[in-house]
Amino acid sequence: MSYHKISVFFEMTERNGTVVCYDGLCPMCLKAVSLMRPIWEPRGVEFVPLQAEWVRRRLNLPDAELMGEMRVFTPQGRVLGGADAHGHLWGHVWWLWPLWLASKFPGIHWLIDVSYRWVAANRYRLMPAKDGCDDRCAIPKTDFEKPKTKNERT
């Protein structure tokens, strides 16, 4: 008779086909991934920078759009971003199921998505100066600066 250990928390030790793609040059993104790895890697989730050649080929997006948000590749072949990506990940962790369930409601989904997109667009501003995004970041800072007034242009 053979016995297998089954985790009460449904953790996996092998990759399950879920891949999180992040900006590997952004200090804020690297910090977030370092916090996420201990939670999702034991559940079979893999982390790969968006700069990886196979990711670039698979997504086939211009650089500005490619680096605009993290992406999640699902085992079913779907590519998710924003609130959909987070909701998918939350569904893998039993103690995050309340967030996963909340993300299914249209108003909450919209709020999560808008919040994520704002943070992604402003990530270089949100980090302290010593750790913040500088010319290492893939998103040019000029894309998000406020427009210059007529007097400042001259």
PDB file of C-alpha atoms in Angstrom:
ATOM      1  CA  MET A   1       0.000   0.000   0.000  1.00  0.00           C
ATOM      2  CA  SER A   2       1.344   3.429  -0.970  1.00  0.00           C
ATOM      3  CA  TYR A   3       0.713   6.624   0.965  1.00  0.00           C
ATOM      4  CA  HIS A   4       1.067  10.133  -0.424  1.00  0.00           C
ATOM      5  CA  LYS A   5       1.328  13.322   1.552  1.00  0.00           C
ATOM      6  CA  ILE A   6      -1.456  15.758   0.747  1.00  0.00           C
ATOM      7  CA  SER A   7      -1.209  19.329   1.963  1.00  0.00           C
ATOM      8  CA  VAL A   8      -4.226  20.698   3.794  1.00  0.00           C
ATOM      9  CA  PHE A   9      -3.571  23.962   1.970  1.00  0.00           C
ATOM     10  CA  PHE A  10      -3.468  22.384  -1.501  1.00  0.00           C
ATOM     11  CA  GLU A  11       0.140  23.419  -2.038  1.00  0.00           C
ATOM     12  CA  MET A  12       2.042  21.966  -4.942  1.00  0.00           C
ATOM     13  CA  THR A  13       5.724  21.286  -5.245  1.00  0.00           C
ATOM     14  CA  GLU A  14       5.794  21.131  -9.044  1.00  0.00           C
ATOM     15  CA  ARG A  15       5.078  23.888 -11.539  1.00  0.00           C
ATOM     16  CA  ASN A  16       1.416  24.085 -12.439  1.00  0.00           C
ATOM     17  CA  GLY A  17       1.745  26.050 -15.676  1.00  0.00           C
ATOM     18  CA  THR A  18       0.972  29.482 -14.225  1.00  0.00           C
ATOM     19  CA  VAL A  19       3.675  32.012 -15.103  1.00  0.00           C
ATOM     20  CA  VAL A  20       3.867  35.555 -13.694  1.00  0.00           C
ATOM     21  CA  CYS A  21       5.735  37.961 -15.989  1.00  0.00           C
ATOM     22  CA  TYR A  22       7.051  41.188 -14.459  1.00  0.00           C
ATOM     23  CA  ASP A  23       9.392  44.055 -15.381  1.00  0.00           C
ATOM     24  CA  GLY A  24      12.763  42.650 -14.365  1.00  0.00           C
ATOM     25  CA  LEU A  25      14.452  46.065 -14.467  1.00  0.00           C
ATOM     26  CA  CYS A  26      12.107  47.963 -12.153  1.00  0.00           C
ATOM     27  CA  PRO A  27      13.119  48.054  -8.466  1.00  0.00           C
ATOM     28  CA  MET A  28       9.469  48.272  -7.328  1.00  0.00           C
ATOM     29  CA  CYS A  29       8.551  45.238  -9.422  1.00  0.00           C
ATOM     30  CA  LEU A  30      11.556  43.289  -8.145  1.00  0.00           C
ATOM     31  CA  LYS A  31      10.569  44.083  -4.547  1.00  0.00           C
ATOM     32  CA  ALA A  32       6.982  42.955  -5.197  1.00  0.00           C
ATOM     33  CA  VAL A  33       8.194  39.699  -6.764  1.00  0.00           C
ATOM     34  CA  SER A  34      10.519  39.036  -3.809  1.00  0.00           C
ATOM     35  CA  LEU A  35       7.449  39.301  -1.542  1.00  0.00           C
ATOM     36  CA  MET A  36       5.270  37.166  -3.839  1.00  0.00           C
ATOM     37  CA  ARG A  37       7.691  34.279  -4.435  1.00  0.00           C
ATOM     38  CA  PRO A  38       7.344  32.651  -0.981  1.00  0.00           C
ATOM     39  CA  ILE A  39       3.558  32.664  -1.351  1.00  0.00           C
ATOM     40  CA  TRP A  40       3.120  31.434  -4.934  1.00  0.00           C
ATOM     41  CA  GLU A  41       6.200  29.375  -5.798  1.00  0.00           C
ATOM     42  CA  PRO A  42       5.240  26.572  -3.357  1.00  0.00           C
ATOM     43  CA  ARG A  43       1.928  26.469  -5.218  1.00  0.00           C
ATOM     44  CA  GLY A  44       3.618  25.847  -8.562  1.00  0.00           C
ATOM     45  CA  VAL A  45       3.704  29.424  -9.931  1.00  0.00           C
ATOM     46  CA  GLU A  46       6.799  30.471 -11.891  1.00  0.00           C
ATOM     47  CA  PHE A  47       8.169  34.040 -12.134  1.00  0.00           C
ATOM     48  CA  VAL A  48       9.811  35.265 -15.351  1.00  0.00           C
ATOM     49  CA  PRO A  49      10.854  38.800 -16.387  1.00  0.00           C
ATOM     50  CA  LEU A  50       8.913  40.385 -19.250  1.00  0.00           C
ATOM     51  CA  GLN A  51      12.316  40.968 -20.851  1.00  0.00           C
ATOM     52  CA  ALA A  52      12.771  37.212 -21.460  1.00  0.00           C
ATOM     53  CA  GLU A  53      12.913  36.583 -25.205  1.00  0.00           C
ATOM     54  CA  TRP A  54      10.232  33.865 -25.202  1.00  0.00           C
ATOM     55  CA  VAL A  55       7.844  36.188 -23.305  1.00  0.00           C
ATOM     56  CA  ARG A  56       8.446  39.010 -25.810  1.00  0.00           C
ATOM     57  CA  ARG A  57       7.768  36.627 -28.711  1.00  0.00           C
ATOM     58  CA  ARG A  58       4.630  35.189 -27.121  1.00  0.00           C
ATOM     59  CA  LEU A  59       3.090  38.576 -26.283  1.00  0.00           C
ATOM     60  CA  ASN A  60       4.311  40.290 -29.472  1.00  0.00           C
ATOM     61  CA  LEU A  61       3.687  43.798 -28.093  1.00  0.00           C
ATOM     62  CA  PRO A  62       5.558  47.100 -28.514  1.00  0.00           C
ATOM     63  CA  ASP A  63       7.986  47.725 -25.615  1.00  0.00           C
ATOM     64  CA  ALA A  64       5.895  50.485 -23.996  1.00  0.00           C
ATOM     65  CA  GLU A  65       2.817  48.248 -23.941  1.00  0.00           C
ATOM     66  CA  LEU A  66       4.810  45.161 -22.943  1.00  0.00           C
ATOM     67  CA  MET A  67       6.204  46.885 -19.844  1.00  0.00           C
ATOM     68  CA  GLY A  68       2.918  48.593 -18.963  1.00  0.00           C
ATOM     69  CA  GLU A  69       1.687  45.840 -16.640  1.00  0.00           C
ATOM     70  CA  MET A  70       2.533  42.418 -15.283  1.00  0.00           C
ATOM     71  CA  ARG A  71       1.073  39.487 -17.163  1.00  0.00           C
ATOM     72  CA  VAL A  72       0.013  36.017 -16.050  1.00  0.00           C
ATOM     73  CA  PHE A  73       0.043  33.058 -18.422  1.00  0.00           C
ATOM     74  CA  THR A  74      -2.469  30.442 -17.295  1.00  0.00           C
ATOM     75  CA  PRO A  75      -2.173  26.676 -17.855  1.00  0.00           C
ATOM     76  CA  GLN A  76      -5.138  27.001 -20.244  1.00  0.00           C
ATOM     77  CA  GLY A  77      -3.140  29.386 -22.482  1.00  0.00           C
ATOM     78  CA  ARG A  78      -4.845  32.623 -21.439  1.00  0.00           C
ATOM     79  CA  VAL A  79      -2.872  35.834 -20.895  1.00  0.00           C
ATOM     80  CA  LEU A  80      -4.176  37.972 -18.021  1.00  0.00           C
ATOM     81  CA  GLY A  81      -3.224  41.441 -16.821  1.00  0.00           C
ATOM     82  CA  GLY A  82      -4.339  43.910 -14.153  1.00  0.00           C
ATOM     83  CA  ALA A  83      -7.201  42.816 -11.889  1.00  0.00           C
ATOM     84  CA  ASP A  84      -7.707  39.591 -13.856  1.00  0.00           C
ATOM     85  CA  ALA A  85      -4.083  38.573 -13.213  1.00  0.00           C
ATOM     86  CA  HIS A  86      -4.325  39.302  -9.507  1.00  0.00           C
ATOM     87  CA  GLY A  87      -7.663  37.507  -9.208  1.00  0.00           C
ATOM     88  CA  HIS A  88      -6.208  34.440 -10.874  1.00  0.00           C
ATOM     89  CA  LEU A  89      -3.273  34.397  -8.447  1.00  0.00           C
ATOM     90  CA  TRP A  90      -5.491  34.971  -5.405  1.00  0.00           C
ATOM     91  CA  GLY A  91      -7.447  31.876  -6.385  1.00  0.00           C
ATOM     92  CA  HIS A  92      -4.333  29.736  -5.762  1.00  0.00           C
ATOM     93  CA  VAL A  93      -4.032  30.652  -2.068  1.00  0.00           C
ATOM     94  CA  TRP A  94      -6.754  29.562   0.339  1.00  0.00           C
ATOM     95  CA  TRP A  95      -6.384  32.586   2.643  1.00  0.00           C
ATOM     96  CA  LEU A  96      -6.694  34.942  -0.350  1.00  0.00           C
ATOM     97  CA  TRP A  97      -9.964  33.411  -1.528  1.00  0.00           C
ATOM     98  CA  PRO A  98     -11.987  36.319  -0.071  1.00  0.00           C
ATOM     99  CA  LEU A  99     -10.041  38.680  -2.389  1.00  0.00           C
ATOM    100  CA  TRP A 100     -10.503  36.249  -5.291  1.00  0.00           C
ATOM    101  CA  LEU A 101     -14.240  36.159  -4.659  1.00  0.00           C
ATOM    102  CA  ALA A 102     -14.449  39.948  -4.259  1.00  0.00           C
ATOM    103  CA  SER A 103     -12.595  40.402  -7.568  1.00  0.00           C
ATOM    104  CA  LYS A 104     -15.498  38.640  -9.325  1.00  0.00           C
ATOM    105  CA  PHE A 105     -17.884  41.502  -8.527  1.00  0.00           C
ATOM    106  CA  PRO A 106     -17.919  44.118 -11.326  1.00  0.00           C
ATOM    107  CA  GLY A 107     -17.513  47.234  -9.139  1.00  0.00           C
ATOM    108  CA  ILE A 108     -14.734  45.732  -7.035  1.00  0.00           C
ATOM    109  CA  HIS A 109     -13.047  44.288 -10.132  1.00  0.00           C
ATOM    110  CA  TRP A 110     -13.071  47.755 -11.706  1.00  0.00           C
ATOM    111  CA  LEU A 111     -11.615  49.327  -8.542  1.00  0.00           C
ATOM    112  CA  ILE A 112      -8.821  46.735  -8.343  1.00  0.00           C
ATOM    113  CA  ASP A 113      -8.051  47.221 -12.046  1.00  0.00           C
ATOM    114  CA  VAL A 114      -7.976  51.034 -11.864  1.00  0.00           C
ATOM    115  CA  SER A 115      -5.822  50.929  -8.726  1.00  0.00           C
ATOM    116  CA  TYR A 116      -3.375  48.463 -10.273  1.00  0.00           C
ATOM    117  CA  ARG A 117      -3.071  50.468 -13.493  1.00  0.00           C
ATOM    118  CA  TRP A 118      -2.438  53.688 -11.545  1.00  0.00           C
ATOM    119  CA  VAL A 119       0.308  52.040  -9.480  1.00  0.00           C
ATOM    120  CA  ALA A 120       1.861  50.468 -12.602  1.00  0.00           C
ATOM    121  CA  ALA A 121       1.871  53.814 -14.433  1.00  0.00           C
ATOM    122  CA  ASN A 122       3.340  55.682 -11.442  1.00  0.00           C
ATOM    123  CA  ARG A 123       5.611  53.016  -9.999  1.00  0.00           C
ATOM    124  CA  TYR A 124       8.808  55.029 -10.390  1.00  0.00           C
ATOM    125  CA  ARG A 125       7.280  57.855  -8.315  1.00  0.00           C
ATOM    126  CA  LEU A 126       6.094  55.571  -5.521  1.00  0.00           C
ATOM    127  CA  MET A 127       9.494  54.152  -4.551  1.00  0.00           C
ATOM    128  CA  PRO A 128      11.822  56.039  -2.189  1.00  0.00           C
ATOM    129  CA  ALA A 129      14.605  57.873  -4.022  1.00  0.00           C
ATOM    130  CA  LYS A 130      17.297  55.378  -2.946  1.00  0.00           C
ATOM    131  CA  ASP A 131      15.278  52.407  -4.290  1.00  0.00           C
ATOM    132  CA  GLY A 132      13.135  54.152  -6.878  1.00  0.00           C
ATOM    133  CA  CYS A 133      13.005  53.627 -10.577  1.00  0.00           C
ATOM    134  CA  ASP A 134      15.483  55.734 -12.463  1.00  0.00           C
ATOM    135  CA  ASP A 135      16.828  55.195 -15.966  1.00  0.00           C
ATOM    136  CA  ARG A 136      16.764  51.417 -15.203  1.00  0.00           C
ATOM    137  CA  CYS A 137      12.984  51.367 -15.592  1.00  0.00           C
ATOM    138  CA  ALA A 138      11.471  50.340 -18.873  1.00  0.00           C
ATOM    139  CA  ILE A 139       8.730  52.998 -18.811  1.00  0.00           C
ATOM    140  CA  PRO A 140      10.115  56.405 -19.802  1.00  0.00           C
ATOM    141  CA  LYS A 141       9.386  58.968 -17.105  1.00  0.00           C
ATOM    142  CA  THR A 142       8.420  61.597 -19.674  1.00  0.00           C
ATOM    143  CA  ASP A 143       5.305  59.570 -20.600  1.00  0.00           C
ATOM    144  CA  PHE A 144       3.754  60.407 -17.232  1.00  0.00           C
ATOM    145  CA  GLU A 145       4.973  63.944 -16.557  1.00  0.00           C
ATOM    146  CA  LYS A 146       2.369  66.673 -16.518  1.00  0.00           C
ATOM    147  CA  PRO A 147       2.252  68.754 -19.718  1.00  0.00           C
ATOM    148  CA  LYS A 148       4.390  71.878 -19.725  1.00  0.00           C
ATOM    149  CA  THR A 149       2.674  75.247 -19.739  1.00  0.00           C
ATOM    150  CA  LYS A 150       3.143  77.629 -22.623  1.00  0.00           C
ATOM    151  CA  ASN A 151       5.778  79.627 -20.674  1.00  0.00           C
ATOM    152  CA  GLU A 152       7.782  76.477 -19.764  1.00  0.00           C
ATOM    153  CA  ARG A 153       8.012  75.295 -23.401  1.00  0.00           C
ATOM    154  CA  THR A 154       9.975  78.331 -24.555  1.00  0.00           C
TER     155      THR A 154
END
